[in-house]
Amino acid sequence: MKVESLIRGQGGIAPRVSFLALANARRFRNGAQVLLYARPGQRAGQVQLVSANALQPWSPELEATTRAVTTELLGAQSIPAIVAVGDAFHVPGTVQGESETQIFLKTATGEPVSLSVVHRAGEATRWGVSLGEIVDDAAVPPAPGTLLWYRLACALPEVLPAASTRALAVLDAEAARGDYRFVMESLGSCGRTL
C-alpha cells in the first residue's frame, strides 16, 4: 500500500507498507484512500493493525479528528485515561429543586477528574467536567470529538456503579444515578470503532 502521509510515527515510515489484511479490508477497492491505525511491524515496511477496525475509509473529517485527538494526546497537558468511576456525592440545595452532584473519576495517572451536575430553580440542568483538585463551578461539558469527550464517552460505564453511591442515603443515591444518566445522555454514544 502506498503511503500518502503520516499523521504520527517515530522515525517516519516507508513509502510503501504491507500488512495482513483482515476480512473487512475486502470492502475497500484497489486504490481507495484509507486511514490506517497501525504500529511498526517486525520488518521494515511492515505495519501491524491495532485492531480489527483499524482500516477506515479516508475522509477529511476523519483525518481532521484523528489529527486533533493525536495532537491533544501528545500535548504536555494531555487528558489522562479514565479507568473507573469513584465516589459520588449528592447535596440537596436550600431551595426546592436545587441540588448538586459530584462524581469523581479514577484515572490511569492518578490525576483528579470529576463531573458535576447542578440543578438551579428556573434554570436548565447543567453539567461540566473539572480537571484538577478543585471542582470548578464554571466547568462545562467537553466538545464532541475532543480527547476529553472520547475519554468520557468511551470509558465511562452506562450506569453509575453501585459502589459509587454506597455511602449515600437512598434518595441522594437515586439523585446521583439520575444525574449520571443525564451526563451519559448528554455525551452521547462513543461511536469509536478502533
PDB file of C-alpha atoms in Angstrom:
ATOM      1  CA  MET A   1       0.000   0.000   0.000  1.00  0.00           C
ATOM      2  CA  LYS A   2       1.362   3.426  -0.947  1.00  0.00           C
ATOM      3  CA  VAL A   3       1.684   5.893   1.942  1.00  0.00           C
ATOM      4  CA  GLU A   4       0.373   9.389   1.147  1.00  0.00           C
ATOM      5  CA  SER A   5       1.115  10.982   4.515  1.00  0.00           C
ATOM      6  CA  LEU A   6       1.878  10.127   8.130  1.00  0.00           C
ATOM      7  CA  ILE A   7      -0.090  11.658  10.987  1.00  0.00           C
ATOM      8  CA  ARG A   8       2.201  10.334  13.696  1.00  0.00           C
ATOM      9  CA  GLY A   9       5.107   7.959  13.801  1.00  0.00           C
ATOM     10  CA  GLN A  10       8.555   7.864  15.308  1.00  0.00           C
ATOM     11  CA  GLY A  11      11.311   7.672  12.748  1.00  0.00           C
ATOM     12  CA  GLY A  12       8.987   8.129   9.770  1.00  0.00           C
ATOM     13  CA  ILE A  13       7.573   5.392   7.587  1.00  0.00           C
ATOM     14  CA  ALA A  14       8.458   3.634   4.356  1.00  0.00           C
ATOM     15  CA  PRO A  15       6.793   4.994   1.179  1.00  0.00           C
ATOM     16  CA  ARG A  16       5.049   1.624   0.796  1.00  0.00           C
ATOM     17  CA  VAL A  17       3.847  -0.614   3.607  1.00  0.00           C
ATOM     18  CA  SER A  18       2.339  -4.047   3.855  1.00  0.00           C
ATOM     19  CA  PHE A  19       0.150  -5.650   6.472  1.00  0.00           C
ATOM     20  CA  LEU A  20      -2.010  -8.698   6.933  1.00  0.00           C
ATOM     21  CA  ALA A  21      -5.407  -7.719   5.525  1.00  0.00           C
ATOM     22  CA  LEU A  22      -8.409  -8.525   7.660  1.00  0.00           C
ATOM     23  CA  ALA A  23     -11.775  -9.728   6.411  1.00  0.00           C
ATOM     24  CA  ASN A  24     -13.247  -6.213   6.457  1.00  0.00           C
ATOM     25  CA  ALA A  25     -10.437  -4.981   4.178  1.00  0.00           C
ATOM     26  CA  ARG A  26     -12.222  -6.557   1.213  1.00  0.00           C
ATOM     27  CA  ARG A  27     -14.769  -3.726   1.238  1.00  0.00           C
ATOM     28  CA  PHE A  28     -12.069  -1.336   0.016  1.00  0.00           C
ATOM     29  CA  ARG A  29     -11.428  -1.385  -3.699  1.00  0.00           C
ATOM     30  CA  ASN A  30      -7.876  -1.163  -5.027  1.00  0.00           C
ATOM     31  CA  GLY A  31      -6.684   2.418  -4.952  1.00  0.00           C
ATOM     32  CA  ALA A  32      -9.195   3.533  -2.310  1.00  0.00           C
ATOM     33  CA  GLN A  33      -7.844   6.071   0.160  1.00  0.00           C
ATOM     34  CA  VAL A  34      -7.858   4.730   3.705  1.00  0.00           C
ATOM     35  CA  LEU A  35      -6.728   5.838   7.111  1.00  0.00           C
ATOM     36  CA  LEU A  36      -4.648   3.143   8.748  1.00  0.00           C
ATOM     37  CA  TYR A  37      -4.123   2.890  12.503  1.00  0.00           C
ATOM     38  CA  ALA A  38      -1.065   0.704  12.993  1.00  0.00           C
ATOM     39  CA  ARG A  39       2.136   0.114  14.913  1.00  0.00           C
ATOM     40  CA  PRO A  40       5.531  -0.886  13.464  1.00  0.00           C
ATOM     41  CA  GLY A  41       5.770  -4.475  12.264  1.00  0.00           C
ATOM     42  CA  GLN A  42       8.600  -6.974  12.571  1.00  0.00           C
ATOM     43  CA  ARG A  43      10.367  -5.822   9.401  1.00  0.00           C
ATOM     44  CA  ALA A  44      10.947  -2.551   7.605  1.00  0.00           C
ATOM     45  CA  GLY A  45       7.937  -1.649   5.503  1.00  0.00           C
ATOM     46  CA  GLN A  46       5.574  -3.783   7.567  1.00  0.00           C
ATOM     47  CA  VAL A  47       2.943  -2.475   9.958  1.00  0.00           C
ATOM     48  CA  GLN A  48       0.571  -4.214  12.356  1.00  0.00           C
ATOM     49  CA  LEU A  49      -3.024  -3.010  12.532  1.00  0.00           C
ATOM     50  CA  VAL A  50      -4.035  -2.000  16.070  1.00  0.00           C
ATOM     51  CA  SER A  51      -7.495  -3.599  15.843  1.00  0.00           C
ATOM     52  CA  ALA A  52      -9.893  -5.358  13.519  1.00  0.00           C
ATOM     53  CA  ASN A  53     -11.321  -1.956  12.529  1.00  0.00           C
ATOM     54  CA  ALA A  54      -8.003  -0.144  12.112  1.00  0.00           C
ATOM     55  CA  LEU A  55      -8.556   0.288   8.382  1.00  0.00           C
ATOM     56  CA  GLN A  56     -11.066   3.091   7.848  1.00  0.00           C
ATOM     57  CA  PRO A  57     -12.262   4.822   4.682  1.00  0.00           C
ATOM     58  CA  TRP A  58     -10.471   8.174   4.478  1.00  0.00           C
ATOM     59  CA  SER A  59     -12.469  11.379   4.745  1.00  0.00           C
ATOM     60  CA  PRO A  60     -11.378  14.931   5.504  1.00  0.00           C
ATOM     61  CA  GLU A  61     -13.440  14.829   8.719  1.00  0.00           C
ATOM     62  CA  LEU A  62     -11.876  11.581   9.952  1.00  0.00           C
ATOM     63  CA  GLU A  63      -8.390  12.844   9.184  1.00  0.00           C
ATOM     64  CA  ALA A  64      -9.058  16.157  10.959  1.00  0.00           C
ATOM     65  CA  THR A  65     -10.446  14.388  14.045  1.00  0.00           C
ATOM     66  CA  THR A  66      -7.522  11.953  14.102  1.00  0.00           C
ATOM     67  CA  ARG A  67      -5.000  14.788  13.819  1.00  0.00           C
ATOM     68  CA  ALA A  68      -6.717  16.866  16.523  1.00  0.00           C
ATOM     69  CA  VAL A  69      -7.021  13.992  19.017  1.00  0.00           C
ATOM     70  CA  THR A  70      -3.431  12.885  18.326  1.00  0.00           C
ATOM     71  CA  THR A  71      -2.194  16.426  18.964  1.00  0.00           C
ATOM     72  CA  GLU A  72      -4.110  16.556  22.257  1.00  0.00           C
ATOM     73  CA  LEU A  73      -2.869  13.106  23.254  1.00  0.00           C
ATOM     74  CA  LEU A  74       0.763  14.083  22.699  1.00  0.00           C
ATOM     75  CA  GLY A  75       0.436  17.514  24.314  1.00  0.00           C
ATOM     76  CA  ALA A  76       2.033  18.466  27.607  1.00  0.00           C
ATOM     77  CA  GLN A  77      -1.412  18.764  29.245  1.00  0.00           C
ATOM     78  CA  SER A  78      -2.859  15.511  27.884  1.00  0.00           C
ATOM     79  CA  ILE A  79      -6.076  14.290  29.474  1.00  0.00           C
ATOM     80  CA  PRO A  80      -5.435  11.069  31.433  1.00  0.00           C
ATOM     81  CA  ALA A  81      -7.276   7.869  30.543  1.00  0.00           C
ATOM     82  CA  ILE A  82     -10.340   7.199  32.693  1.00  0.00           C
ATOM     83  CA  VAL A  83     -10.099   3.774  34.357  1.00  0.00           C
ATOM     84  CA  ALA A  84     -13.068   3.749  36.755  1.00  0.00           C
ATOM     85  CA  VAL A  85     -15.792   5.758  38.430  1.00  0.00           C
ATOM     86  CA  GLY A  86     -15.056   6.664  42.036  1.00  0.00           C
ATOM     87  CA  ASP A  87     -17.341   8.029  44.727  1.00  0.00           C
ATOM     88  CA  ALA A  88     -20.386  10.152  44.024  1.00  0.00           C
ATOM     89  CA  PHE A  89     -21.848  12.793  46.310  1.00  0.00           C
ATOM     90  CA  HIS A  90     -25.232  14.490  46.119  1.00  0.00           C
ATOM     91  CA  VAL A  91     -26.153  17.578  48.117  1.00  0.00           C
ATOM     92  CA  PRO A  92     -29.721  18.952  48.082  1.00  0.00           C
ATOM     93  CA  GLY A  93     -29.944  22.741  47.920  1.00  0.00           C
ATOM     94  CA  THR A  94     -31.674  25.040  50.382  1.00  0.00           C
ATOM     95  CA  VAL A  95     -34.344  25.858  47.792  1.00  0.00           C
ATOM     96  CA  GLN A  96     -36.748  23.218  46.444  1.00  0.00           C
ATOM     97  CA  GLY A  97     -35.417  21.811  43.146  1.00  0.00           C
ATOM     98  CA  GLU A  98     -31.816  22.891  43.693  1.00  0.00           C
ATOM     99  CA  SER A  99     -29.026  20.361  44.161  1.00  0.00           C
ATOM    100  CA  GLU A 100     -25.549  19.397  43.094  1.00  0.00           C
ATOM    101  CA  THR A 101     -23.954  16.040  42.333  1.00  0.00           C
ATOM    102  CA  GLN A 102     -20.227  15.431  42.107  1.00  0.00           C
ATOM    103  CA  ILE A 103     -18.811  12.236  40.660  1.00  0.00           C
ATOM    104  CA  PHE A 104     -15.101  11.581  40.988  1.00  0.00           C
ATOM    105  CA  LEU A 105     -13.337   9.587  38.277  1.00  0.00           C
ATOM    106  CA  LYS A 106     -10.221   7.443  38.614  1.00  0.00           C
ATOM    107  CA  THR A 107      -7.504   7.932  36.009  1.00  0.00           C
ATOM    108  CA  ALA A 108      -4.519   5.926  34.808  1.00  0.00           C
ATOM    109  CA  THR A 109      -2.146   8.593  36.146  1.00  0.00           C
ATOM    110  CA  GLY A 110      -3.970   9.283  39.413  1.00  0.00           C
ATOM    111  CA  GLU A 111      -4.737  12.850  38.311  1.00  0.00           C
ATOM    112  CA  PRO A 112      -8.126  14.101  39.531  1.00  0.00           C
ATOM    113  CA  VAL A 113     -11.064  14.359  37.128  1.00  0.00           C
ATOM    114  CA  SER A 114     -14.618  14.975  38.287  1.00  0.00           C
ATOM    115  CA  LEU A 115     -18.081  15.528  36.900  1.00  0.00           C
ATOM    116  CA  SER A 116     -20.523  17.975  38.437  1.00  0.00           C
ATOM    117  CA  VAL A 117     -24.236  18.301  37.745  1.00  0.00           C
ATOM    118  CA  VAL A 118     -26.022  21.399  39.009  1.00  0.00           C
ATOM    119  CA  HIS A 119     -29.763  21.971  39.346  1.00  0.00           C
ATOM    120  CA  ARG A 120     -30.930  25.548  39.949  1.00  0.00           C
ATOM    121  CA  ALA A 121     -34.546  26.648  40.268  1.00  0.00           C
ATOM    122  CA  GLY A 122     -35.851  28.019  36.981  1.00  0.00           C
ATOM    123  CA  GLU A 123     -32.720  27.004  35.035  1.00  0.00           C
ATOM    124  CA  ALA A 124     -31.841  24.105  32.793  1.00  0.00           C
ATOM    125  CA  THR A 125     -29.738  21.380  34.406  1.00  0.00           C
ATOM    126  CA  ARG A 126     -26.077  21.920  33.581  1.00  0.00           C
ATOM    127  CA  TRP A 127     -23.040  19.726  33.914  1.00  0.00           C
ATOM    128  CA  GLY A 128     -19.325  20.006  33.425  1.00  0.00           C
ATOM    129  CA  VAL A 129     -16.026  18.258  33.910  1.00  0.00           C
ATOM    130  CA  SER A 130     -13.182  19.532  36.087  1.00  0.00           C
ATOM    131  CA  LEU A 131      -9.553  18.581  35.583  1.00  0.00           C
ATOM    132  CA  GLY A 132      -7.725  19.135  38.833  1.00  0.00           C
ATOM    133  CA  GLU A 133      -8.156  19.178  42.576  1.00  0.00           C
ATOM    134  CA  ILE A 134     -10.687  21.995  42.569  1.00  0.00           C
ATOM    135  CA  VAL A 135     -14.210  21.288  41.319  1.00  0.00           C
ATOM    136  CA  ASP A 136     -14.810  24.266  39.056  1.00  0.00           C
ATOM    137  CA  ASP A 137     -18.274  25.863  39.211  1.00  0.00           C
ATOM    138  CA  ALA A 138     -17.676  27.172  35.687  1.00  0.00           C
ATOM    139  CA  ALA A 139     -16.916  23.682  34.329  1.00  0.00           C
ATOM    140  CA  VAL A 140     -18.564  22.862  31.015  1.00  0.00           C
ATOM    141  CA  PRO A 141     -19.109  19.659  29.046  1.00  0.00           C
ATOM    142  CA  PRO A 142     -16.323  18.683  26.635  1.00  0.00           C
ATOM    143  CA  ALA A 143     -16.782  19.445  22.957  1.00  0.00           C
ATOM    144  CA  PRO A 144     -17.627  16.329  20.913  1.00  0.00           C
ATOM    145  CA  GLY A 145     -14.678  14.850  19.044  1.00  0.00           C
ATOM    146  CA  THR A 146     -12.083  16.107  21.532  1.00  0.00           C
ATOM    147  CA  LEU A 147      -9.805  13.832  23.527  1.00  0.00           C
ATOM    148  CA  LEU A 148     -11.686  14.643  26.743  1.00  0.00           C
ATOM    149  CA  TRP A 149     -15.006  13.784  25.084  1.00  0.00           C
ATOM    150  CA  TYR A 150     -13.615  10.443  23.858  1.00  0.00           C
ATOM    151  CA  ARG A 151     -12.092   9.729  27.278  1.00  0.00           C
ATOM    152  CA  LEU A 152     -15.531  10.143  28.889  1.00  0.00           C
ATOM    153  CA  ALA A 153     -17.902   8.837  26.211  1.00  0.00           C
ATOM    154  CA  CYS A 154     -15.830   5.734  25.504  1.00  0.00           C
ATOM    155  CA  ALA A 155     -14.611   4.836  29.007  1.00  0.00           C
ATOM    156  CA  LEU A 156     -17.486   5.525  31.383  1.00  0.00           C
ATOM    157  CA  PRO A 157     -19.942   2.712  32.132  1.00  0.00           C
ATOM    158  CA  GLU A 158     -23.546   3.237  31.031  1.00  0.00           C
ATOM    159  CA  VAL A 159     -24.822   3.339  34.605  1.00  0.00           C
ATOM    160  CA  LEU A 160     -23.291   4.658  37.795  1.00  0.00           C
ATOM    161  CA  PRO A 161     -21.702   1.713  39.643  1.00  0.00           C
ATOM    162  CA  ALA A 162     -23.412   0.784  42.909  1.00  0.00           C
ATOM    163  CA  ALA A 163     -20.097   1.150  44.765  1.00  0.00           C
ATOM    164  CA  SER A 164     -20.040   4.864  43.855  1.00  0.00           C
ATOM    165  CA  THR A 165     -23.146   5.566  45.934  1.00  0.00           C
ATOM    166  CA  ARG A 166     -22.617   3.079  48.792  1.00  0.00           C
ATOM    167  CA  ALA A 167     -22.185   5.857  51.381  1.00  0.00           C
ATOM    168  CA  LEU A 168     -25.206   7.908  50.252  1.00  0.00           C
ATOM    169  CA  ALA A 169     -28.729   7.964  51.644  1.00  0.00           C
ATOM    170  CA  VAL A 170     -31.270   6.254  49.374  1.00  0.00           C
ATOM    171  CA  LEU A 171     -32.715   9.471  47.901  1.00  0.00           C
ATOM    172  CA  ASP A 172     -29.273  11.010  47.392  1.00  0.00           C
ATOM    173  CA  ALA A 173     -28.053   7.838  45.671  1.00  0.00           C
ATOM    174  CA  GLU A 174     -31.085   7.861  43.369  1.00  0.00           C
ATOM    175  CA  ALA A 175     -30.478  11.523  42.514  1.00  0.00           C
ATOM    176  CA  ALA A 176     -26.793  10.820  41.778  1.00  0.00           C
ATOM    177  CA  ARG A 177     -27.747   7.936  39.473  1.00  0.00           C
ATOM    178  CA  GLY A 178     -30.190  10.212  37.652  1.00  0.00           C
ATOM    179  CA  ASP A 179     -27.572  12.923  37.250  1.00  0.00           C
ATOM    180  CA  TYR A 180     -25.045  10.383  35.940  1.00  0.00           C
ATOM    181  CA  ARG A 181     -27.652   9.202  33.422  1.00  0.00           C
ATOM    182  CA  PHE A 182     -28.102  12.846  32.353  1.00  0.00           C
ATOM    183  CA  VAL A 183     -24.340  13.169  31.770  1.00  0.00           C
ATOM    184  CA  MET A 184     -24.213   9.965  29.726  1.00  0.00           C
ATOM    185  CA  GLU A 185     -27.191  11.022  27.593  1.00  0.00           C
ATOM    186  CA  SER A 186     -25.572  14.423  27.047  1.00  0.00           C
ATOM    187  CA  LEU A 187     -22.282  12.835  25.980  1.00  0.00           C
ATOM    188  CA  GLY A 188     -23.962  10.523  23.503  1.00  0.00           C
ATOM    189  CA  SER A 189     -22.558   7.342  22.040  1.00  0.00           C
ATOM    190  CA  CYS A 190     -18.803   6.900  21.758  1.00  0.00           C
ATOM    191  CA  GLY A 191     -19.097   5.596  18.216  1.00  0.00           C
ATOM    192  CA  ARG A 192     -15.438   4.602  18.238  1.00  0.00           C
ATOM    193  CA  THR A 193     -14.665   1.592  16.098  1.00  0.00           C
ATOM    194  CA  LEU A 194     -10.998   1.053  16.985  1.00  0.00           C
TER     195      LEU A 194
END
